[in-house]
Short mmCIF file of C-alpha atoms in Angstrom, two decimals:
data_model
loop_
_atom_site.label_atom_id
_atom_site.label_comp_id
_atom_site.label_asym_id
_atom_site.label_seq_id
_atom_site.Cartn_x
_atom_site.Cartn_y
_atom_site.Cartn_z
CA MET C 220 0.00 0.00 0.00
CA LYS C 221 1.35 3.44 -0.95
CA ILE C 222 -0.06 6.46 0.90
CA LEU C 223 0.29 10.22 0.38
CA ILE C 224 0.10 12.21 3.64
CA VAL C 225 -0.66 15.91 3.29
CA GLU C 226 0.04 17.63 6.60
CA ASP C 227 1.69 20.99 7.27
CA ASN C 228 2.60 19.99 10.84
CA GLN C 229 6.02 18.48 10.15
CA GLU C 230 6.26 16.64 13.47
CA LEU C 231 2.88 14.96 13.00
CA GLY C 232 3.50 14.21 9.33
CA LEU C 233 6.94 12.66 9.82
CA GLY C 234 5.71 10.74 12.87
CA LEU C 235 2.92 9.23 10.79
CA VAL C 236 5.32 8.35 7.97
CA ARG C 237 7.60 6.56 10.44
CA TYR C 238 4.72 4.67 12.08
CA LEU C 239 3.28 3.54 8.76
CA GLY C 240 6.76 2.36 7.78
CA LEU C 241 6.85 0.12 10.85
CA LYS C 242 3.62 -1.45 9.56
CA ASP C 243 5.20 -2.03 6.11
CA ILE C 244 3.11 0.76 4.55
CA HIS C 245 5.07 3.03 2.21
CA SER C 246 4.12 6.71 2.49
CA GLU C 247 5.22 10.13 1.25
CA LEU C 248 4.71 13.52 2.92
CA ALA C 249 3.58 16.75 1.27
CA MET C 250 3.44 19.87 3.47
CA ASP C 251 1.39 22.27 1.38
CA GLY C 252 -1.51 22.21 -1.02
CA LEU C 253 0.38 22.88 -4.25
CA GLU C 254 2.91 20.12 -3.57
CA TRP C 255 -0.01 17.79 -2.82
CA LEU C 256 -1.82 18.71 -6.03
CA TYR C 257 1.29 18.00 -8.12
CA LYS C 258 1.89 14.62 -6.49
CA GLY C 259 -1.79 13.71 -6.53
CA LEU C 260 -2.06 14.31 -10.27
CA THR C 261 1.26 12.82 -11.40
CA LYS C 262 1.75 9.78 -9.14
CA TYR C 263 -0.28 6.77 -8.15
CA TYR C 264 -1.34 6.28 -4.52
CA ASP C 265 -3.60 3.70 -2.93
CA ALA C 266 -5.02 6.39 -0.61
CA ILE C 267 -4.46 9.98 0.52
CA VAL C 268 -4.58 11.35 4.08
CA LEU C 269 -5.44 15.02 3.65
CA ASP C 270 -5.40 17.77 6.28
CA ILE C 271 -7.94 20.56 5.71
CA ASN C 272 -5.92 23.49 7.06
CA LEU C 273 -3.04 23.82 4.59
CA PRO C 274 -0.95 26.73 3.31
CA LYS C 275 -1.47 27.95 -0.29
CA LYS C 276 -4.64 25.86 -0.84
CA ASP C 277 -6.91 24.24 1.72
CA GLY C 278 -7.76 20.55 1.71
CA LEU C 279 -11.41 20.98 0.75
CA GLU C 280 -10.53 22.89 -2.41
CA LEU C 281 -7.79 20.41 -3.29
CA CYS C 282 -10.07 17.43 -2.81
CA ARG C 283 -12.61 18.94 -5.20
CA GLU C 284 -9.89 19.69 -7.79
CA LEU C 285 -8.61 16.13 -7.68
CA ARG C 286 -12.12 14.70 -8.16
CA GLU C 287 -12.72 17.06 -11.08
CA LYS C 288 -9.66 15.47 -12.72
CA GLU C 289 -11.51 12.13 -12.35
CA LYS C 290 -9.03 10.79 -9.80
CA ASP C 291 -10.88 8.22 -7.70
CA VAL C 292 -8.16 7.57 -5.11
CA PRO C 293 -9.65 7.12 -1.58
CA ILE C 294 -9.22 10.27 0.55
CA ILE C 295 -9.41 10.54 4.34
CA MET C 296 -9.78 14.07 5.69
CA LEU C 297 -7.60 14.62 8.76
CA THR C 298 -8.50 17.72 10.76
CA SER C 299 -9.16 19.30 14.13
CA ARG C 300 -12.60 20.48 12.95
CA SER C 301 -15.07 18.19 14.67
CA SER C 302 -18.53 19.72 14.36
CA LYS C 303 -21.28 18.00 12.40
CA ASP C 304 -21.29 20.79 9.80
CA ASP C 305 -17.51 20.47 9.32
CA ILE C 306 -17.80 16.72 8.76
CA ILE C 307 -20.63 17.18 6.26
CA THR C 308 -18.61 19.86 4.42
CA GLY C 309 -15.64 17.50 4.18
CA LEU C 310 -17.72 14.66 2.80
CA ASP C 311 -19.48 17.03 0.40
CA ALA C 312 -16.02 17.85 -1.00
CA TRP C 313 -15.95 14.18 -2.12
CA ALA C 314 -13.75 12.84 0.65
CA ASP C 315 -14.34 9.18 1.51
CA ASP C 316 -13.82 9.40 5.26
CA TYR C 317 -13.19 11.94 8.02
CA LEU C 318 -10.91 11.55 11.06
CA VAL C 319 -10.68 14.14 13.83
CA LYS C 320 -7.39 15.05 15.57
CA PRO C 321 -6.09 13.76 17.89
CA PHE C 322 -6.50 10.27 16.49
CA ASP C 323 -5.18 6.76 17.03
CA TYR C 324 -2.70 5.71 14.33
CA ASP C 325 -4.01 2.14 14.28
CA ILE C 326 -7.56 3.36 13.67
CA LEU C 327 -6.29 5.44 10.74
CA ILE C 328 -4.52 2.36 9.33
CA ALA C 329 -7.68 0.26 9.71
CA ARG C 330 -9.69 2.88 7.82
CA LEU C 331 -7.05 3.12 5.09
CA GLU C 332 -7.08 -0.65 4.65
CA ALA C 333 -10.88 -0.73 4.50
CA LEU C 334 -11.00 2.04 1.88
CA THR C 335 -8.28 0.51 -0.30
CA ARG C 336 -9.96 -2.91 -0.18
CA ARG C 337 -13.25 -1.36 -1.26
CA ASN C 338 -11.58 0.69 -3.98
CA LEU C 339 -9.70 -2.33 -5.31
CA LYS C 340 -12.92 -4.34 -5.46
CA ASN C 341 -14.66 -1.58 -7.40
CA LYS C 342 -11.82 -1.07 -9.86
CA SER C 343 -11.50 -2.92 -13.10
CA THR C 344 -8.96 -5.73 -12.99
CA SER C 345 -7.81 -4.54 -16.41
CA GLU C 346 -5.72 -1.71 -14.88
CA LEU C 347 -2.38 -1.63 -13.08
CA HIS C 348 -0.31 1.31 -11.86
CA ILE C 349 3.41 1.94 -11.59
CA GLY C 350 4.86 5.36 -10.77
CA LYS C 351 2.72 7.93 -12.56
CA TYR C 352 1.72 5.43 -15.26
CA THR C 353 -1.45 3.40 -15.83
CA LEU C 354 -1.28 0.07 -17.63
CA ASP C 355 -4.39 -0.86 -19.61
CA LEU C 356 -4.19 -4.67 -19.78
CA GLU C 357 -6.98 -4.94 -22.34
CA LYS C 358 -5.58 -2.44 -24.84
CA ILE C 359 -1.94 -3.30 -23.98
CA GLU C 360 -1.20 0.38 -23.47
CA VAL C 361 0.75 2.50 -21.00
CA ILE C 362 -0.58 5.99 -20.26
CA SER C 363 1.25 8.67 -18.30
CA GLY C 364 -0.33 10.87 -15.61
CA GLU C 365 -0.88 13.53 -18.31
CA TRP C 366 -2.85 10.98 -20.43
CA LYS C 367 -0.01 10.67 -22.90
CA LEU C 368 0.32 7.28 -24.59
CA ILE C 369 3.73 5.63 -24.11
CA HIS C 370 4.75 3.12 -26.79
CA LEU C 371 6.33 -0.09 -25.47
CA SER C 372 7.21 -3.30 -27.26
CA HIS C 373 5.36 -6.48 -26.22
CA LEU C 374 8.25 -7.70 -24.05
CA GLU C 375 8.75 -4.26 -22.50
CA PHE C 376 5.05 -4.15 -21.63
CA GLU C 377 5.15 -7.64 -20.06
CA LEU C 378 8.18 -6.65 -18.00
CA VAL C 379 6.57 -3.43 -16.77
CA LYS C 380 3.37 -5.34 -16.00
CA TYR C 381 5.26 -7.83 -13.84
CA PHE C 382 6.96 -5.02 -11.93
CA ALA C 383 3.59 -3.28 -11.45
CA GLN C 384 2.14 -6.51 -10.03
CA ASN C 385 5.07 -6.84 -7.59
CA LYS C 386 5.81 -3.29 -6.43
CA TRP C 387 8.09 -2.61 -3.44
CA ARG C 388 9.71 -6.07 -3.72
CA ALA C 389 13.21 -6.82 -5.03
CA ILE C 390 13.03 -8.96 -8.18
CA ASP C 391 16.20 -10.62 -9.49
CA ARG C 392 17.20 -11.76 -12.99
CA LYS C 393 16.28 -15.39 -12.34
CA GLU C 394 12.69 -14.50 -11.42
CA LEU C 395 12.33 -12.19 -14.42
CA TYR C 396 13.53 -14.90 -16.82
CA GLU C 397 11.13 -17.42 -15.26
CA LYS C 398 8.06 -15.16 -15.07
CA VAL C 399 8.47 -12.87 -18.09
CA TRP C 400 10.62 -14.86 -20.52
CA TRP C 401 9.05 -18.13 -19.25
CA GLU C 402 12.38 -19.95 -19.31
CA PHE C 403 15.54 -20.14 -17.30
CA GLU C 404 18.98 -21.61 -17.77
CA TRP C 405 21.84 -20.79 -15.43
CA GLU C 406 23.82 -19.20 -18.25
CA PHE C 407 21.07 -16.55 -18.39
CA MET C 408 22.41 -15.20 -15.09
CA PHE C 409 25.44 -13.96 -17.00
CA SER C 410 23.41 -12.55 -19.89
CA LYS C 411 22.89 -8.79 -20.31
CA THR C 412 19.39 -9.25 -21.77
CA VAL C 413 17.57 -8.12 -18.62
CA ASP C 414 19.87 -5.13 -18.20
CA VAL C 415 19.22 -4.08 -21.80
CA TYR C 416 15.45 -4.20 -21.35
CA ILE C 417 15.62 -2.40 -18.00
CA GLY C 418 17.53 0.32 -19.87
CA TYR C 419 14.77 0.52 -22.50
CA ILE C 420 12.10 0.87 -19.79
CA ARG C 421 14.01 3.57 -17.90
CA LYS C 422 14.55 5.50 -21.11
CA LYS C 423 10.82 5.49 -21.90
CA LEU C 424 9.32 5.78 -18.38
CA GLY C 425 12.08 7.58 -16.47
CA LYS C 426 15.17 6.47 -14.57
CA ASP C 427 13.40 6.46 -11.20
CA ILE C 428 10.70 3.98 -12.28
CA LEU C 429 12.96 1.09 -11.14
CA GLU C 430 15.49 1.15 -8.32
CA THR C 431 18.55 -1.12 -8.58
CA LYS C 432 19.21 -2.88 -5.27
CA LYS C 433 22.72 -4.28 -5.63
CA GLY C 434 22.79 -7.99 -4.84
CA TYR C 435 18.97 -8.25 -4.75
CA GLY C 436 17.56 -7.06 -8.06
CA TYR C 437 15.16 -4.30 -9.14
CA ILE C 438 12.39 -2.62 -7.15
CA ALA C 439 9.43 -0.89 -8.82
CA GLN C 440 8.42 2.47 -7.35
#
């Protein structure tokens, strides 16, 4: 699960990032509305934790803007505003849930897991995400966050698809040959074929799409 936390209180935001990390949940922190809007439109997240009181743009306005861009990522409003009218206003801005500060971190995690399960169930199984890209498994297409079509060869697409299905896990050459090339001989371990195709993918989708973990393999972001 990959979470975007939008919170201008640095101590709270970093504390939440650290706690989620202990629960094996990857998260990123944005501390103002414009940074959040950029990340929300150009990257893929399983859910967003969004504070209402933010510098530059408030959370309610940002939530509406994201929905207008047809982004259906689950959003939990995180705020000190606790009145009934405040909660209704937050939900009317198309947030999925509302959590009042101070809050229990484990309750937040439980709500995030519930929302992401529901969202996954509602989504078409014909889509995968990696970085800022969407893979359409029916059309065999890769689309960037700006809805620009990226042209990949069949093998490049299959390789990116496998990474998208196994994000945040180190994948070595042996596994890639077995799962993508559907064959493996030990001499393949000394072949540069995988490295060549990784180079093709990085050239087309960006160098940071795959991290090289020396001695372990490649990790999709």
